[in-house]
């Protein structure tokens, strides 16, 4: 089946540094990728939608200058958490939508801890 | 009030029991997804429904559009079914954006 690879799976960084998370669709072309955040015991929350070759669409309350999304190809989207702070510590997960309507494939997630 | 409500929040069962997880939503949707999230965080898509019923192995998902309600059933539950099951709705408009329930943590004991 289709696979979405997400790296890294776990990262610890110091406050003020930037962290890049990659999401790759390995065997299909993803026209759209979604980035979600999940705090402990909370629902997944959509942060932004990225479409290949165009600017990402951010959900209300998500700072686009802090969470930089790049979707430069049909197989790769990146989320960069800039100037990370402890409150950015969370589980980040991506999903990719292929050309087949309705099939969503999720990455394995990234647990970010900012000290 | 959340747009997507799941019940129960936690569920413990003995191996072999029949499991039902419920999902109610209050918005117009184009589809409803059932997802499985394992302890490490990875998420697997189980079903996408827009009407009726779907079955895959021991898993059955149903949806009633009029009542805005869906159920996920697991027959002959097994400890490996232990996970968080998440209901997510795709809002009308075809954007494929999902709104998630908080999930149901299922533990199946041997």
Coordinates of C-alpha atoms in Angstrom, one line a residue:
Chain A
X1 CA 0.0 0.0 0.0
X2 CA 0.9 3.6 -0.2
X3 CA 3.4 4.9 2.3
X4 CA 4.1 8.3 3.7
X5 CA 7.5 8.7 5.4
X6 CA 8.0 11.3 8.1
X7 CA 11.3 12.3 9.6
X8 CA 12.5 12.7 12.2
X9 CA 10.2 10.7 14.5
X10 CA 11.6 12.3 17.6
X11 CA 13.5 15.5 18.2
X12 CA 14.7 17.5 21.2
X13 CA 15.9 21.0 20.6
X14 CA 16.8 24.1 22.6
X15 CA 14.5 27.1 22.7
X16 CA 15.1 29.5 19.9
X17 CA 16.3 27.0 17.4
X18 CA 14.5 25.9 14.3
X19 CA 13.4 22.3 13.5
X20 CA 12.6 20.9 10.1
X21 CA 10.2 18.0 9.7
X22 CA 9.9 16.2 6.4
X23 CA 7.0 14.3 4.9
X24 CA 7.5 12.2 1.8
X25 CA 5.1 10.2 -0.2
X26 CA 7.1 7.2 -1.3
X27 CA 5.1 5.5 -4.0
X28 CA 2.5 8.0 -5.1
X29 CA 2.3 11.7 -6.0
X30 CA 0.7 13.8 -3.3
X31 CA -1.1 16.8 -4.7
X32 CA -2.0 17.9 -1.3
X33 CA -0.4 17.4 2.1
X34 CA -1.8 18.3 5.5
X35 CA 0.0 19.1 8.7
X36 CA -1.5 18.4 12.0
X37 CA -0.6 19.0 15.6
X38 CA -1.7 16.9 18.6
X39 CA -1.3 17.9 22.2
X40 CA -1.5 15.2 24.9
X41 CA -5.0 13.8 25.3
X42 CA -6.3 16.2 22.7
X43 CA -7.7 15.8 19.2
X44 CA -5.5 16.2 16.1
X45 CA -5.8 19.7 14.9
X46 CA -5.2 20.8 11.3
X47 CA -2.4 23.4 11.1
X48 CA -2.2 23.9 7.4
X49 CA -2.8 22.5 4.0
X50 CA 0.0 22.6 1.4
X51 CA -0.5 22.2 -2.3
X52 CA 2.5 21.4 -4.5
X53 CA 3.8 24.5 -6.1
X54 CA 1.7 27.0 -4.2
X55 CA 1.6 28.7 -0.9
X56 CA 0.2 26.8 2.1
X57 CA -3.2 27.6 3.5
X58 CA -3.0 28.1 7.3
X59 CA -5.8 27.5 9.8
X60 CA -7.0 30.3 12.0
X61 CA -4.6 30.8 14.9
X62 CA -1.6 29.2 13.2
X63 CA 1.3 31.6 12.6
X64 CA 2.5 31.2 9.1
X65 CA 5.8 32.9 9.9
X66 CA 6.5 30.5 12.7
X67 CA 5.4 27.3 11.0
X68 CA 7.0 27.5 7.5
X69 CA 5.6 25.0 5.0
X70 CA 7.2 24.1 1.7
X71 CA 5.8 21.7 -0.8
X72 CA 8.3 22.0 -3.6
X73 CA 7.5 18.6 -5.3
X74 CA 4.7 16.1 -5.5
X75 CA 6.5 13.8 -3.1
X76 CA 7.9 16.1 -0.4
X77 CA 6.5 18.7 2.0
X78 CA 8.4 20.2 4.9
X79 CA 7.3 21.9 8.1
X80 CA 9.9 24.1 9.8
X81 CA 9.2 25.3 13.3
X82 CA 11.1 28.5 13.6
X83 CA 12.5 29.9 16.8
X84 CA 10.9 27.0 18.7
X85 CA 9.6 27.6 22.2
X86 CA 8.6 25.0 24.9
X87 CA 4.9 25.7 24.1
X88 CA 5.6 24.3 20.6
X89 CA 6.3 20.9 22.1
X90 CA 3.8 18.6 20.6
X91 CA 3.2 15.7 18.2
X92 CA 3.3 16.8 14.6
X93 CA 1.9 14.5 11.9
X94 CA 1.4 14.9 8.2
X95 CA -0.9 13.2 5.8
X96 CA -1.0 13.1 2.1
X97 CA -3.8 12.9 -0.3
X98 CA -3.2 11.1 -3.6
X99 CA -5.0 11.4 -6.8
X100 CA -7.4 8.6 -5.6
X101 CA -10.3 10.4 -4.0
X102 CA -10.7 10.0 -0.3
X103 CA -7.5 8.0 0.4
X104 CA -5.5 9.6 3.1
X105 CA -2.1 8.3 4.2
X106 CA -0.4 9.4 7.4
X107 CA 3.1 9.8 8.3
X108 CA 4.4 8.2 11.5
X109 CA 4.5 11.5 13.3
X110 CA 7.2 13.6 15.0
X111 CA 7.4 14.2 18.7
X112 CA 9.0 17.6 19.3
X113 CA 10.3 18.5 22.7
X114 CA 11.6 22.1 23.1
X115 CA 13.7 22.6 26.2
Chain B
X1 CA -19.2 21.8 21.9
X2 CA -16.9 19.9 19.6
X3 CA -18.1 19.4 16.0
X4 CA -17.2 15.7 16.3
X5 CA -18.0 13.8 19.5
X6 CA -16.9 10.2 20.2
X7 CA -18.0 7.8 22.9
X8 CA -16.8 6.2 24.9
X9 CA -13.5 8.0 25.6
X10 CA -12.1 4.8 27.1
X11 CA -13.1 1.3 26.6
X12 CA -11.7 -1.9 28.1
X13 CA -12.8 -5.3 26.8
X14 CA -11.9 -8.9 27.1
X15 CA -10.5 -10.7 24.2
X16 CA -13.3 -12.0 21.9
X17 CA -15.8 -9.3 22.9
X18 CA -17.8 -7.3 20.3
X19 CA -16.8 -3.7 20.4
X20 CA -18.8 -0.6 19.4
X21 CA -17.4 2.9 19.2
X22 CA -19.7 5.8 18.4
X23 CA -19.3 9.0 16.6
X24 CA -21.7 11.9 16.3
X25 CA -21.1 15.1 14.3
X26 CA -22.9 18.4 14.0
X27 CA -21.7 19.8 10.7
X28 CA -22.3 19.0 7.0
X29 CA -19.9 16.5 5.7
X30 CA -18.9 14.9 2.5
X31 CA -17.3 11.9 4.1
X32 CA -16.4 10.4 7.5
X33 CA -13.2 8.6 8.3
X34 CA -12.3 6.1 10.9
X35 CA -8.6 6.1 11.9
X36 CA -6.5 3.9 14.2
X37 CA -3.6 5.5 16.1
X38 CA -1.1 3.2 17.7
X39 CA 0.8 4.1 20.9
X40 CA 3.8 5.3 18.9
X41 CA 1.6 7.8 17.3
X42 CA 1.3 6.5 13.7
X43 CA -2.1 6.7 12.2
X44 CA -3.7 4.2 9.8
X45 CA -6.8 5.0 7.8
X46 CA -9.4 2.2 8.4
X47 CA -12.5 3.4 6.5
X48 CA -13.9 6.3 4.5
X49 CA -17.7 6.4 4.5
X50 CA -20.2 8.6 2.8
X51 CA -23.2 6.3 3.2
X52 CA -24.2 2.8 4.3
X53 CA -21.8 0.3 5.6
X54 CA -18.3 -1.0 5.0
X55 CA -16.6 -4.2 6.2
X56 CA -12.9 -5.1 6.3
X57 CA -12.0 -8.3 8.1
X58 CA -13.3 -8.0 11.7
X59 CA -14.0 -4.3 11.4
X60 CA -17.4 -2.9 10.3
X61 CA -18.2 0.8 9.9
X62 CA -21.7 2.2 9.4
X63 CA -23.0 5.7 8.9
X64 CA -26.4 7.3 9.1
X65 CA -26.3 10.6 7.3
X66 CA -29.7 11.7 8.5
X67 CA -28.9 11.1 12.1
X68 CA -25.3 12.4 11.7
X69 CA -24.0 9.3 13.4
X70 CA -21.4 6.6 12.7
X71 CA -20.3 3.5 14.5
X72 CA -17.2 1.4 14.3
X73 CA -17.6 -2.2 15.3
X74 CA -14.9 -4.8 16.0
X75 CA -15.9 -8.4 16.1
X76 CA -13.9 -11.0 18.1
X77 CA -11.7 -8.4 19.5
X78 CA -8.0 -9.2 20.1
X79 CA -5.3 -7.5 22.2
X80 CA -3.6 -6.3 19.0
X81 CA -6.7 -4.2 18.4
X82 CA -5.7 -2.1 21.4
X83 CA -5.2 1.5 20.0
X84 CA -6.9 4.8 19.9
X85 CA -9.7 4.9 17.3
X86 CA -10.4 8.3 15.9
X87 CA -13.5 9.5 14.0
X88 CA -12.8 12.4 11.6
X89 CA -15.2 14.2 9.2
X90 CA -14.4 15.7 5.9
X91 CA -16.2 19.0 5.7
X92 CA -18.5 19.7 2.7
X93 CA -16.8 21.4 -0.1
X94 CA -14.3 18.8 -1.2
X95 CA -11.3 20.2 0.4
X96 CA -10.4 16.9 2.1
X97 CA -9.7 18.8 5.4
X98 CA -10.5 16.7 8.4
X99 CA -12.1 17.7 11.8
X100 CA -11.2 15.1 14.4
X101 CA -12.9 13.6 17.4
X102 CA -10.9 13.2 20.5
X103 CA -10.6 9.5 20.0
X104 CA -11.5 6.4 21.9
X105 CA -8.8 4.5 23.7
X106 CA -9.5 0.8 23.4
X107 CA -7.7 -1.8 25.5
X108 CA -8.4 -5.4 24.9
X109 CA -7.1 -7.7 27.6
X110 CA -6.2 -11.3 26.9

